[in-house]
Coordinates of C-alpha atoms in Angstrom, one line a residue:
M158 CA -1.2 11.6 -28.9
E159 CA -0.8 8.6 -31.6
R160 CA -3.7 6.2 -31.3
S161 CA -2.5 4.2 -34.0
K162 CA 0.8 3.0 -32.4
K163 CA 0.0 0.5 -29.6
S164 CA 2.1 1.0 -26.1
Q165 CA 3.7 -1.1 -24.2
I166 CA 1.2 -1.2 -22.1
E167 CA -1.1 -2.2 -24.8
K168 CA 2.1 -4.5 -25.7
Y169 CA 1.8 -5.6 -22.8
Q170 CA -1.9 -6.5 -21.7
A171 CA -3.0 -7.8 -25.0
G172 CA -0.1 -10.3 -24.7
S173 CA 2.1 -10.8 -21.2
R174 CA -0.6 -11.6 -18.9
K175 CA -2.5 -14.3 -21.1
G176 CA 1.9 -16.1 -20.5
S177 CA 4.5 -16.0 -21.8
P178 CA 6.2 -20.0 -22.4
S179 CA 9.8 -20.0 -22.3
R180 CA 12.1 -20.0 -25.2
V181 CA 14.3 -21.6 -24.2
Q182 CA 15.0 -25.6 -23.2
A183 CA 16.8 -27.2 -20.8
G184 CA 19.5 -27.8 -20.5
Q185 CA 20.8 -24.5 -23.4
K186 CA 23.4 -23.3 -23.6
V187 CA 22.8 -19.8 -22.2
S188 CA 23.7 -16.8 -20.3
G189 CA 23.7 -15.7 -16.5
A190 CA 21.3 -13.0 -18.0
R191 CA 18.8 -14.8 -20.1
A192 CA 18.3 -17.3 -17.5
L193 CA 17.7 -14.6 -15.1
M194 CA 14.8 -13.6 -17.7
E195 CA 13.6 -17.2 -17.6
S196 CA 14.2 -17.8 -14.8
I197 CA 11.2 -14.3 -13.6
K198 CA 9.0 -15.4 -15.9
L199 CA 9.0 -19.0 -15.0
H200 CA 8.1 -17.6 -11.2
G201 CA 5.1 -15.4 -12.3
G202 CA 6.7 -12.1 -13.5
E203 CA 4.7 -10.0 -16.0
V204 CA 6.7 -6.7 -16.4
V205 CA 9.6 -5.5 -14.4
F206 CA 9.7 -1.9 -13.6
G207 CA 13.4 -0.2 -14.4
L208 CA 15.8 1.8 -15.5
P209 CA 19.2 0.6 -17.0
G210 CA 22.9 1.2 -17.3
G211 CA 25.9 -0.2 -17.7
V212 CA 26.5 -3.3 -15.6
M213 CA 22.5 -4.5 -15.8
L214 CA 22.9 -4.2 -19.7
P215 CA 23.1 -8.0 -19.9
A216 CA 19.6 -8.2 -18.7
Y217 CA 18.0 -5.0 -21.3
D218 CA 19.6 -6.8 -24.2
V219 CA 18.0 -9.9 -23.4
L220 CA 15.0 -7.6 -22.9
Y221 CA 15.6 -5.5 -26.6
D222 CA 14.4 -8.9 -28.7
D223 CA 12.0 -11.5 -25.8
G224 CA 8.4 -10.1 -26.5
G225 CA 8.0 -12.4 -23.5
I226 CA 7.6 -9.9 -20.0
S227 CA 6.9 -6.2 -20.0
H228 CA 9.3 -3.1 -18.7
I229 CA 8.6 0.2 -17.4
L230 CA 11.0 2.7 -18.0
V231 CA 10.9 4.7 -15.0
G232 CA 12.3 8.5 -14.3
H233 CA 14.0 7.5 -10.9
E234 CA 14.9 3.7 -9.6
Q235 CA 12.3 4.6 -6.2
G236 CA 9.4 5.2 -8.8
G237 CA 10.6 1.4 -10.0
S238 CA 10.4 0.2 -6.2
H239 CA 7.3 2.1 -5.8
M240 CA 5.7 1.3 -8.9
A241 CA 6.6 -2.7 -7.9
D242 CA 5.0 -1.8 -4.3
G243 CA 2.0 -0.6 -6.3
F244 CA 1.5 -3.4 -8.5
A245 CA 2.2 -6.3 -5.9
R246 CA 0.0 -4.7 -3.6
A247 CA -2.7 -4.6 -6.3
T248 CA -2.6 -7.9 -7.5
G249 CA -1.4 -9.8 -4.3
K250 CA 1.7 -11.2 -7.4
V251 CA 4.9 -10.3 -7.2
G252 CA 6.4 -7.4 -8.0
V253 CA 9.8 -6.3 -10.4
C254 CA 12.9 -3.9 -9.7
F255 CA 15.4 -3.8 -11.6
A256 CA 18.3 -1.5 -11.2
T257 CA 22.2 -0.9 -12.3
S258 CA 24.7 -0.5 -9.5
G259 CA 25.2 1.9 -6.7
P260 CA 23.7 4.8 -7.4
G261 CA 21.1 3.0 -9.1
A262 CA 20.4 0.1 -6.3
T263 CA 20.6 2.3 -3.6
N264 CA 17.8 4.4 -5.1
L265 CA 15.6 1.7 -4.9
V266 CA 16.2 2.0 -0.9
T267 CA 13.4 4.1 -0.3
G268 CA 10.9 1.8 -1.8
L269 CA 12.3 -1.4 -0.2
C270 CA 12.8 0.3 2.9
T271 CA 8.5 0.8 2.8
A272 CA 7.8 -2.4 1.3
H273 CA 9.7 -4.4 3.8
M274 CA 7.5 -2.0 7.0
D275 CA 4.0 -3.0 4.4
S276 CA 4.8 -7.1 4.3
V277 CA 4.8 -6.6 -0.3
P278 CA 5.9 -9.2 -2.3
V279 CA 8.7 -7.6 -4.1
V280 CA 11.7 -8.4 -6.1
A281 CA 14.1 -6.4 -6.9
V282 CA 17.0 -7.3 -9.3
T283 CA 20.5 -5.0 -9.0
G284 CA 23.9 -5.2 -11.4
Q285 CA 27.6 -5.0 -9.6
V286 CA 30.1 -4.5 -10.6
R287 CA 32.6 -7.8 -12.0
T288 CA 33.0 -9.6 -9.5
T289 CA 37.5 -9.5 -10.0
V290 CA 37.1 -5.9 -8.9
L291 CA 34.3 -6.7 -6.3
G292 CA 35.9 -4.8 -3.1
K293 CA 38.0 -2.3 -5.0
D294 CA 35.9 1.0 -5.2
A295 CA 35.3 -0.1 -9.1
F296 CA 32.9 2.8 -10.6
Q297 CA 29.7 1.9 -9.2
E298 CA 30.2 -0.2 -6.9
A299 CA 27.6 -0.3 -4.1
D300 CA 28.0 -2.9 -1.0
I301 CA 23.7 -3.3 -2.1
T302 CA 23.7 -6.6 0.1
G303 CA 25.2 -4.4 2.8
I304 CA 22.9 -1.9 2.6
T305 CA 19.3 -4.0 2.3
M306 CA 20.3 -6.2 5.0
P307 CA 17.5 -4.9 7.5
I308 CA 14.7 -3.8 4.9
T309 CA 14.6 -7.0 3.0
K310 CA 13.2 -10.1 4.3
H311 CA 16.5 -12.1 2.0
N312 CA 19.2 -10.5 0.0
Y313 CA 21.3 -12.7 -2.5
L314 CA 25.2 -11.7 -4.3
V315 CA 25.3 -14.5 -6.7
S316 CA 28.8 -15.4 -7.7
D317 CA 27.7 -18.5 -9.3
P318 CA 26.1 -17.8 -12.5
N319 CA 25.2 -21.8 -12.7
S320 CA 22.5 -20.3 -9.1
I321 CA 20.3 -17.8 -10.8
P322 CA 17.3 -19.7 -11.9
R323 CA 17.4 -21.5 -8.7
I324 CA 17.8 -18.0 -6.8
I325 CA 15.3 -16.5 -9.1
A326 CA 13.7 -19.5 -7.7
E327 CA 13.7 -18.9 -3.9
A328 CA 13.5 -15.4 -4.4
F329 CA 10.2 -15.9 -5.7
Y330 CA 9.4 -18.1 -2.9
I331 CA 10.9 -16.2 -0.2
A332 CA 8.7 -12.8 -1.2
R333 CA 5.1 -14.2 -1.3
T334 CA 5.3 -16.9 1.0
G335 CA 4.4 -16.6 4.6
R336 CA 5.0 -13.3 6.1
P337 CA 5.6 -11.3 2.8
G338 CA 8.1 -9.5 1.7
P339 CA 11.4 -7.8 -0.8
V340 CA 13.6 -9.1 -2.1
L341 CA 16.5 -8.0 -3.4
V342 CA 19.3 -9.9 -6.3
D343 CA 22.4 -8.9 -7.0
I344 CA 24.2 -10.2 -10.1
P345 CA 28.0 -9.3 -10.8
M346 CA 28.0 -8.2 -14.5
D347 CA 30.4 -11.4 -15.3
V348 CA 28.0 -13.3 -13.6
A349 CA 25.4 -11.6 -16.0
L350 CA 27.0 -12.5 -19.4
A351 CA 28.6 -16.1 -18.4
Q352 CA 27.5 -18.9 -20.2
I353 CA 25.6 -21.7 -18.4
E354 CA 23.3 -24.3 -19.6
Y355 CA 20.3 -23.6 -18.1
H356 CA 18.1 -26.0 -15.9
P357 CA 14.4 -24.9 -14.6
V358 CA 13.9 -25.1 -10.8
T359 CA 10.1 -25.1 -10.9
E360 CA 10.3 -26.5 -6.9
V361 CA 12.4 -24.8 -3.8
K362 CA 13.3 -26.8 -1.3
M363 CA 15.0 -24.2 1.9
R364 CA 15.8 -26.0 5.3
S365 CA 16.1 -22.8 7.1
Y366 CA 13.2 -21.4 5.6
N367 CA 9.4 -23.1 6.8
P368 CA 6.1 -21.1 6.0
E369 CA 3.3 -23.1 6.4
V370 CA 2.3 -22.6 9.7
P371 CA 1.1 -25.5 10.6
L372 CA -2.8 -24.6 12.2
R373 CA -3.2 -25.3 15.2
L374 CA -7.2 -25.7 16.9
D375 CA -6.3 -25.8 20.1
N376 CA -7.8 -22.7 20.7
L377 CA -10.7 -22.6 19.4
D378 CA -12.9 -23.4 21.5
E379 CA -11.3 -20.9 24.3
A380 CA -12.1 -18.3 21.1
A381 CA -15.2 -19.1 20.4
Q382 CA -16.1 -19.0 24.6
L383 CA -15.2 -15.5 24.6
I384 CA -17.1 -14.6 21.8
A385 CA -20.2 -16.0 23.0
E386 CA -19.4 -14.0 25.8
A387 CA -18.7 -10.5 24.7
K388 CA -21.5 -8.1 25.5
R389 CA -19.0 -5.6 23.9
G390 CA -17.0 -7.0 21.4
V391 CA -14.8 -5.3 18.7
I392 CA -13.5 -6.4 15.1
Y393 CA -9.9 -4.9 14.4
V394 CA -8.4 -5.6 11.1
G395 CA -4.9 -5.6 9.9
Q396 CA -3.2 -6.0 6.9
G397 CA -2.0 -9.6 7.8
A398 CA -5.5 -9.9 5.9
I399 CA -7.0 -8.1 2.7
I400 CA -2.2 -10.4 2.3
S401 CA -4.2 -14.1 3.2
G402 CA -7.2 -13.3 1.1
A403 CA -9.2 -13.5 4.1
W404 CA -11.8 -10.1 3.5
R405 CA -14.5 -13.0 3.1
E406 CA -14.4 -14.3 6.5
V407 CA -13.5 -11.1 8.4
R408 CA -17.2 -9.9 6.9
E409 CA -18.9 -12.8 8.0
L410 CA -17.4 -13.2 11.4
A411 CA -19.0 -10.0 11.3
R412 CA -22.4 -10.7 11.1
K413 CA -22.7 -13.5 12.5
T414 CA -20.8 -11.4 15.9
Q415 CA -22.7 -8.1 15.2
F416 CA -19.6 -6.7 16.1
P417 CA -18.2 -3.6 14.7
T418 CA -15.1 -3.7 13.1
T419 CA -12.7 -1.1 12.1
T420 CA -10.0 -1.8 10.2
T421 CA -5.7 -0.6 10.0
L422 CA -5.3 2.4 7.2
L423 CA -4.0 -0.5 5.1
A424 CA -6.7 -2.8 5.7
K425 CA -9.1 -0.4 4.6
G426 CA -11.7 -2.5 2.3
T427 CA -12.0 -5.5 4.1
M428 CA -14.6 -4.6 5.3
D429 CA -17.0 -3.1 2.8
E430 CA -16.7 0.5 4.6
T431 CA -20.2 1.8 3.7
D432 CA -22.1 -1.7 6.5
P433 CA -24.1 -0.3 9.1
L434 CA -21.2 -2.5 11.3
S435 CA -18.4 -0.5 10.0
L436 CA -16.2 1.4 12.1
G437 CA -13.7 3.2 9.4
M438 CA -10.3 3.5 10.6
L439 CA -8.9 3.7 13.8
G440 CA -6.4 5.2 15.6
M441 CA -4.6 9.0 15.6
H442 CA -7.0 10.4 12.9
G443 CA -9.5 7.5 12.8
T444 CA -13.0 8.0 13.4
A445 CA -14.0 9.1 16.7
Y446 CA -16.8 5.8 17.4
A447 CA -14.0 3.8 16.2
N448 CA -11.9 5.5 19.0
F449 CA -14.5 5.4 21.7
A450 CA -15.7 1.5 20.9
I451 CA -11.8 0.7 21.6
R452 CA -11.8 2.3 24.3
D453 CA -15.4 0.9 25.5
C454 CA -15.1 -2.8 24.5
D455 CA -14.5 -5.8 26.5
L456 CA -13.6 -8.4 23.8
L457 CA -11.2 -7.3 20.9
I458 CA -10.6 -9.6 17.7
A459 CA -7.7 -8.5 16.2
V460 CA -6.9 -10.0 12.4
G461 CA -3.5 -9.7 11.4
A462 CA -3.0 -6.9 12.8
R463 CA 0.1 -5.5 14.8
F464 CA -0.7 -3.2 16.9
D465 CA 0.7 -0.4 16.1
D466 CA 1.8 2.7 17.7
R467 CA -0.7 5.3 15.4
V468 CA -2.7 2.9 16.7
T469 CA -2.8 1.8 19.9
G470 CA -1.4 5.3 21.1
K471 CA -0.6 4.9 25.0
V472 CA -0.2 1.7 24.5
D473 CA -1.4 0.6 28.8
A474 CA -4.9 2.7 28.2
W475 CA -5.9 1.3 25.2
A476 CA -8.9 -0.9 24.5
P477 CA -8.0 -1.6 28.8
G478 CA -10.7 -3.1 30.0
A479 CA -11.1 -5.7 26.9
K480 CA -9.8 -9.4 26.5
I481 CA -7.6 -9.9 23.7
I482 CA -8.0 -12.6 20.9
H483 CA -5.1 -12.5 18.3
I484 CA -4.3 -13.9 15.2
D485 CA -1.8 -14.0 13.1
I486 CA 0.7 -15.8 10.3
D487 CA 3.7 -13.7 12.7
P488 CA 4.8 -15.9 15.7
A489 CA 6.6 -13.2 16.2
E490 CA 4.1 -10.3 16.6
I491 CA 2.2 -12.4 18.8
G492 CA 2.4 -10.7 22.6
K493 CA 4.8 -8.2 21.1
I494 CA 2.8 -5.6 21.5
Y495 CA -0.3 -6.7 24.3
I496 CA -0.2 -10.8 25.7
P497 CA -3.4 -11.9 24.1
D498 CA -5.9 -14.0 26.1
V499 CA -6.1 -16.2 23.5
A500 CA -2.7 -16.6 20.7
L501 CA -4.2 -18.4 16.9
N502 CA -0.9 -18.1 15.2
G503 CA -1.4 -19.5 11.8
D504 CA -2.9 -17.5 8.4
C505 CA -5.9 -15.3 9.3
R506 CA -8.1 -17.1 6.6
E507 CA -7.3 -21.2 7.5
V508 CA -7.4 -19.8 11.1
L509 CA -11.1 -17.6 10.3
Q510 CA -11.9 -20.6 8.8
A511 CA -12.1 -22.8 11.2
L512 CA -13.3 -21.2 13.6
L513 CA -16.5 -19.1 11.9
P514 CA -18.3 -22.6 12.6
L515 CA -18.3 -22.4 16.6
V516 CA -20.3 -19.2 16.2
A517 CA -23.7 -18.3 17.1
E518 CA -25.3 -16.2 15.3
R519 CA -26.6 -13.9 16.7
G520 CA -28.9 -10.0 16.4
P521 CA -28.3 -5.7 17.6
T522 CA -26.9 -5.7 20.7
E523 CA -27.9 -2.6 23.6
W524 CA -23.8 -2.0 21.8
N525 CA -24.8 -2.0 17.6
E526 CA -27.4 1.0 19.5
Q527 CA -25.1 2.5 21.8
I528 CA -22.2 2.7 18.8
E529 CA -25.1 4.0 16.3
R530 CA -25.3 6.9 18.4
W531 CA -21.9 8.1 18.6
K532 CA -21.7 8.0 14.6
Q533 CA -24.6 10.2 15.3
E534 CA -22.6 12.4 17.7
F535 CA -19.6 12.4 16.1
P536 CA -19.8 11.9 12.2
L537 CA -16.7 12.7 10.1
W538 CA -17.6 16.6 8.9
Y539 CA -15.8 19.2 7.3
P540 CA -17.4 22.7 7.0
K541 CA -19.9 23.7 3.9
G542 CA -21.8 26.5 2.4
E543 CA -18.5 28.4 1.9
D544 CA -17.3 29.5 -1.2
R545 CA -13.5 27.7 -0.2
V546 CA -12.3 24.0 -1.9
Y547 CA -12.2 21.6 1.0
P548 CA -10.0 18.9 0.7
Q549 CA -12.4 16.2 2.1
A550 CA -14.9 18.1 -0.1
V551 CA -12.4 16.7 -3.1
C552 CA -12.8 13.0 -1.1
E553 CA -15.7 12.9 -0.6
E554 CA -17.2 13.5 -4.4
L555 CA -14.0 11.0 -5.9
W556 CA -16.1 9.5 -3.4
N557 CA -19.0 10.2 -4.8
V558 CA -18.0 10.1 -9.1
T559 CA -16.4 6.6 -8.6
K560 CA -18.4 5.1 -6.3
G561 CA -15.9 3.7 -4.6
E562 CA -15.2 1.0 -7.6
A563 CA -11.4 3.2 -7.8
I564 CA -8.1 2.1 -7.0
V565 CA -6.8 4.3 -4.5
T566 CA -3.5 5.2 -3.4
T567 CA -1.6 7.9 -2.3
G568 CA 0.8 9.9 -0.5
V569 CA 1.9 10.5 3.5
G570 CA 0.3 13.6 4.6
Q571 CA -2.9 15.3 5.6
H572 CA -4.1 14.4 2.4
Q573 CA -3.5 10.2 3.4
M574 CA -5.7 11.0 6.0
W575 CA -8.2 13.2 4.4
A576 CA -8.9 10.4 2.0
A577 CA -8.3 7.6 4.0
Q578 CA -11.2 9.5 6.2
F579 CA -13.5 10.3 3.2
Y580 CA -13.3 7.9 0.3
R581 CA -15.4 4.6 1.8
C582 CA -13.8 1.3 0.4
K583 CA -15.6 -1.3 -0.8
Y584 CA -13.1 -3.9 -1.6
P585 CA -9.5 -5.2 -0.6
R586 CA -6.4 -4.1 -2.1
T587 CA -8.5 -1.3 -3.8
F588 CA -6.8 1.7 -1.5
I589 CA -3.4 1.1 -1.7
T590 CA -1.2 3.5 0.9
S591 CA 2.6 3.1 2.7
G592 CA 1.7 2.4 6.3
G593 CA 4.8 1.4 7.8
L594 CA 7.2 3.1 6.3
G595 CA 4.9 7.0 5.5
T596 CA 6.1 7.3 2.7
M597 CA 5.8 10.8 0.7
G598 CA 6.4 10.9 -3.2
Y599 CA 5.0 6.5 -2.8
G600 CA 1.7 8.0 -4.3
L601 CA 2.1 8.8 -8.1
P602 CA 4.6 6.1 -9.2
A603 CA 1.9 3.2 -6.7
A604 CA -0.4 4.8 -8.9
I605 CA 0.8 3.2 -12.8
G606 CA 2.0 0.1 -10.2
C607 CA -2.0 -0.6 -10.0
A608 CA -3.0 1.1 -13.4
V609 CA 0.0 -1.5 -14.9
G610 CA -1.1 -4.6 -13.3
V611 CA -5.1 -3.9 -13.0
P612 CA -6.1 -2.2 -15.7
D613 CA -10.0 -2.6 -15.8
R614 CA -9.8 0.2 -13.1
P615 CA -9.6 3.2 -12.8
V616 CA -7.0 4.2 -10.2
W617 CA -6.6 8.2 -9.0
C618 CA -3.8 8.8 -7.1
V619 CA -5.0 11.1 -3.9
D620 CA -1.5 13.4 -3.3
G621 CA -0.2 15.8 -1.5
D622 CA 2.2 19.1 -3.3
G623 CA 4.8 18.2 -1.5
S624 CA 4.5 14.4 -1.4
F625 CA 3.8 14.9 -5.8
I626 CA 6.7 17.2 -6.3
M627 CA 8.5 14.6 -4.8
T628 CA 7.8 11.8 -7.4
S629 CA 6.3 13.2 -10.3
E630 CA 9.3 12.9 -12.8
E631 CA 7.1 9.5 -13.3
L632 CA 4.6 11.2 -15.0
M633 CA 7.4 10.6 -18.3
P634 CA 7.1 7.1 -18.4
A635 CA 3.0 7.0 -17.4
V636 CA 2.5 9.4 -20.5
Q637 CA 4.6 6.8 -22.5
H638 CA 3.2 4.5 -21.8
R639 CA -0.3 5.7 -22.1
I640 CA -1.4 4.8 -18.6
P641 CA -4.9 6.8 -17.4
V642 CA -4.0 7.6 -13.6
K643 CA -5.4 10.5 -12.7
V644 CA -4.0 12.8 -9.3
A645 CA -5.5 14.9 -7.2
I646 CA -3.2 16.7 -5.5
L647 CA -4.6 18.4 -2.5
N648 CA -2.5 22.1 -2.7
N649 CA -2.5 23.9 0.0
F650 CA 1.1 25.7 -0.7
C651 CA 2.9 23.7 2.1
L652 CA 3.4 20.8 3.8
G653 CA -0.1 20.3 5.4
M654 CA 0.9 17.9 8.5
V655 CA 4.0 19.8 8.8
R656 CA 2.3 22.6 10.0
Q657 CA -0.7 21.4 11.7
W658 CA 1.5 19.4 14.3
Q659 CA 4.0 23.2 14.6
S660 CA 0.4 24.8 14.6
L661 CA -1.4 21.9 18.0
F662 CA 2.2 20.8 19.9
W663 CA 5.1 23.3 18.8
D664 CA 3.6 27.3 19.9
E665 CA 2.2 28.2 15.7
R666 CA 6.1 28.3 15.3
L667 CA 6.2 27.3 11.0
S668 CA 9.2 26.5 10.6
A669 CA 10.2 25.5 6.9
I670 CA 6.5 24.7 5.6
D671 CA 6.4 27.3 3.0
L672 CA 6.3 25.2 -0.4
S673 CA 4.1 28.7 -2.3
Y674 CA 7.6 28.5 -4.6
Q675 CA 5.9 25.0 -6.3
P676 CA 5.5 24.7 -9.7
D677 CA 2.4 25.0 -12.5
F678 CA 1.4 22.1 -11.5
V679 CA -0.9 22.1 -14.6
R680 CA 1.7 23.7 -16.7
L681 CA 4.0 20.3 -15.6
A682 CA 1.3 18.2 -16.5
E683 CA 0.7 19.7 -20.5
A684 CA 5.0 19.7 -20.5
Y685 CA 5.5 16.1 -19.7
G686 CA 2.0 15.7 -22.5
A687 CA -0.8 14.7 -19.5
V688 CA -3.4 17.1 -19.0
G689 CA -3.8 19.0 -16.6
I690 CA -6.9 20.5 -14.5
R691 CA -7.1 23.7 -12.1
V692 CA -10.2 24.2 -9.2
T693 CA -10.2 26.7 -7.3
K694 CA -14.4 27.2 -6.4
P695 CA -16.2 23.8 -5.4
E696 CA -18.7 23.9 -8.6
E697 CA -15.2 23.4 -10.1
I698 CA -14.2 19.5 -8.2
R699 CA -17.0 17.6 -9.8
P700 CA -16.8 18.7 -13.5
A701 CA -13.6 18.2 -13.2
I702 CA -13.4 14.6 -11.6
E703 CA -15.5 13.6 -14.0
K704 CA -13.6 15.3 -17.1
A705 CA -10.8 12.9 -15.7
N706 CA -12.3 9.8 -15.7
E707 CA -13.6 10.6 -19.3
I708 CA -10.0 11.1 -20.3
N709 CA -8.8 7.4 -20.5
D710 CA -5.5 7.8 -22.8
R711 CA -2.6 9.9 -20.5
P712 CA -2.8 10.5 -16.7
V713 CA -4.3 13.2 -15.9
V714 CA -3.2 15.8 -13.1
V715 CA -6.2 17.7 -11.4
D716 CA -4.8 20.0 -8.9
F717 CA -7.5 21.1 -6.3
H718 CA -6.2 24.6 -4.5
V719 CA -8.0 23.4 -1.3
V720 CA -8.3 25.9 2.4
K721 CA -4.5 26.4 3.8
D722 CA -5.2 26.1 7.3
E723 CA -8.1 23.0 7.7
N724 CA -6.2 20.7 10.5
V725 CA -7.0 16.9 10.4
L726 CA -9.1 15.4 12.6
P727 CA -10.1 13.6 14.7
M728 CA -6.3 13.7 16.5
I729 CA -5.1 12.0 19.1
P730 CA -1.5 13.9 20.2
S731 CA 1.0 10.4 19.7
G732 CA 1.4 8.4 22.7
Q733 CA -1.3 9.5 24.2
T734 CA -5.2 7.9 25.3
I735 CA -9.0 8.3 23.3
E736 CA -8.8 10.7 26.3
Q737 CA -6.9 13.1 24.6
M738 CA -8.6 12.6 21.8
M739 CA -9.4 16.2 20.0
V740 CA -12.1 16.0 18.4
E741 CA -14.9 18.3 16.8
K742 CA -19.6 18.1 16.5
P743 CA -20.2 19.4 13.8
R744 CA -21.7 22.7 13.5

């Protein structure tokens, strides 16, 4: 590895983050592609994750001599969309990705759908065939705006090159405002080549889009009254609290009320999970005490949460005795699953800031004592003292070594749930995972996006062997740009969550889960130029994590060979109630 040669990422960290002045004057004649790049910079785009192709060459030609914006060449367009997604989740900014027409554009679909399901601001720019052959089955033509219509917040097919500055301004505005989401802009090649007078657009006015939700305060007194009367309150926090930046207000509400607080998978870190008031995650694989608290509470304060089916299970039997206060910026979410007793429609942070002065401080009650008894009786645990590597031990040791200061991304499967259970987050935007869509292969590229966006914080990807295989090619850009992400593969040589479901609910008929014919992940990492480490004994776990943390000039892949037949518990079977929760006490 040549340490003296500055990588693209180092140039990015040193230069473009300080702001990149436009090289184009207002009224100057430029190509549509130049207008595109100037507009992206103008609206905060710092780095593009992409892969070029024929119809995107006008944009890439501009990139050739434009040092104002960085580009990460990805191994696959899906990886690029996940990198933009991870960048956005970790920074709170808009992530940007590029793809060419046809298969390049369609390869973005999984990433865009992932971002859409989890309300992540991403702007995707795709190249399109020339307008003269649109609709004529030209080479690499695909109707990407039609394809992505249900999985983007909005999309554009640009036909007038003069509209590029306005459309890019609108795309960034739509992506980041209101309930965030991905926006796709499809630009035909002749539109990108056309010459226009560039006039930057800094102000967006859209008659059909009004994301500013007026704060209605008429229900605040009623909400405060319910809080004052509650004897067994619970605060249930979702991703909306992170998006609005409401984590301080959530913690203040918990402190004033002494209500135990639980988060969804995507909201981990909103509440410091080392705080005694934290219940950790709730739902299908949430802690038993969080689920017991939901069962027995008399007031539920839902903050930026959408009552996902993995949280509620059987809707009719969830929080059966509770009155509900629902705070959400999206009016469509209020009443979608539960009709709340009090609805507070608005930005979570603004609503809580208005509500907090009306809430009286109280001390711990019998309810808090009951919560502590449940925590003592039903802790998260795993067998210890054996000569086998338990996946939970890896996640717990990762937390011990990093002291909860790292950003953790995951793929999807058993490893995702173990990471959520045993890696206790202290801060928001430090647990990055695919919730709504459940996208295997998300972890590694998302980690790269996080590391680019937040270079001063260690980034670990906890992945499964099946999930890692899906996007392992993204080690290539990580090595090229010397992005020091660490990957902890919890390798059980099978599709573990599928095995668990087949074991528990399909009479142990284990069909198509065998991953014993997998590559040697250590040698695979080394083939890309990364560092590979294998762990097969419990005493090797901590040294491997510590060694990986010391390597800061390339990615590291640690292949943990873990117990194959371990299940994720607790577990509430899909669509069932807390009464059917599978939970095991420490032996």
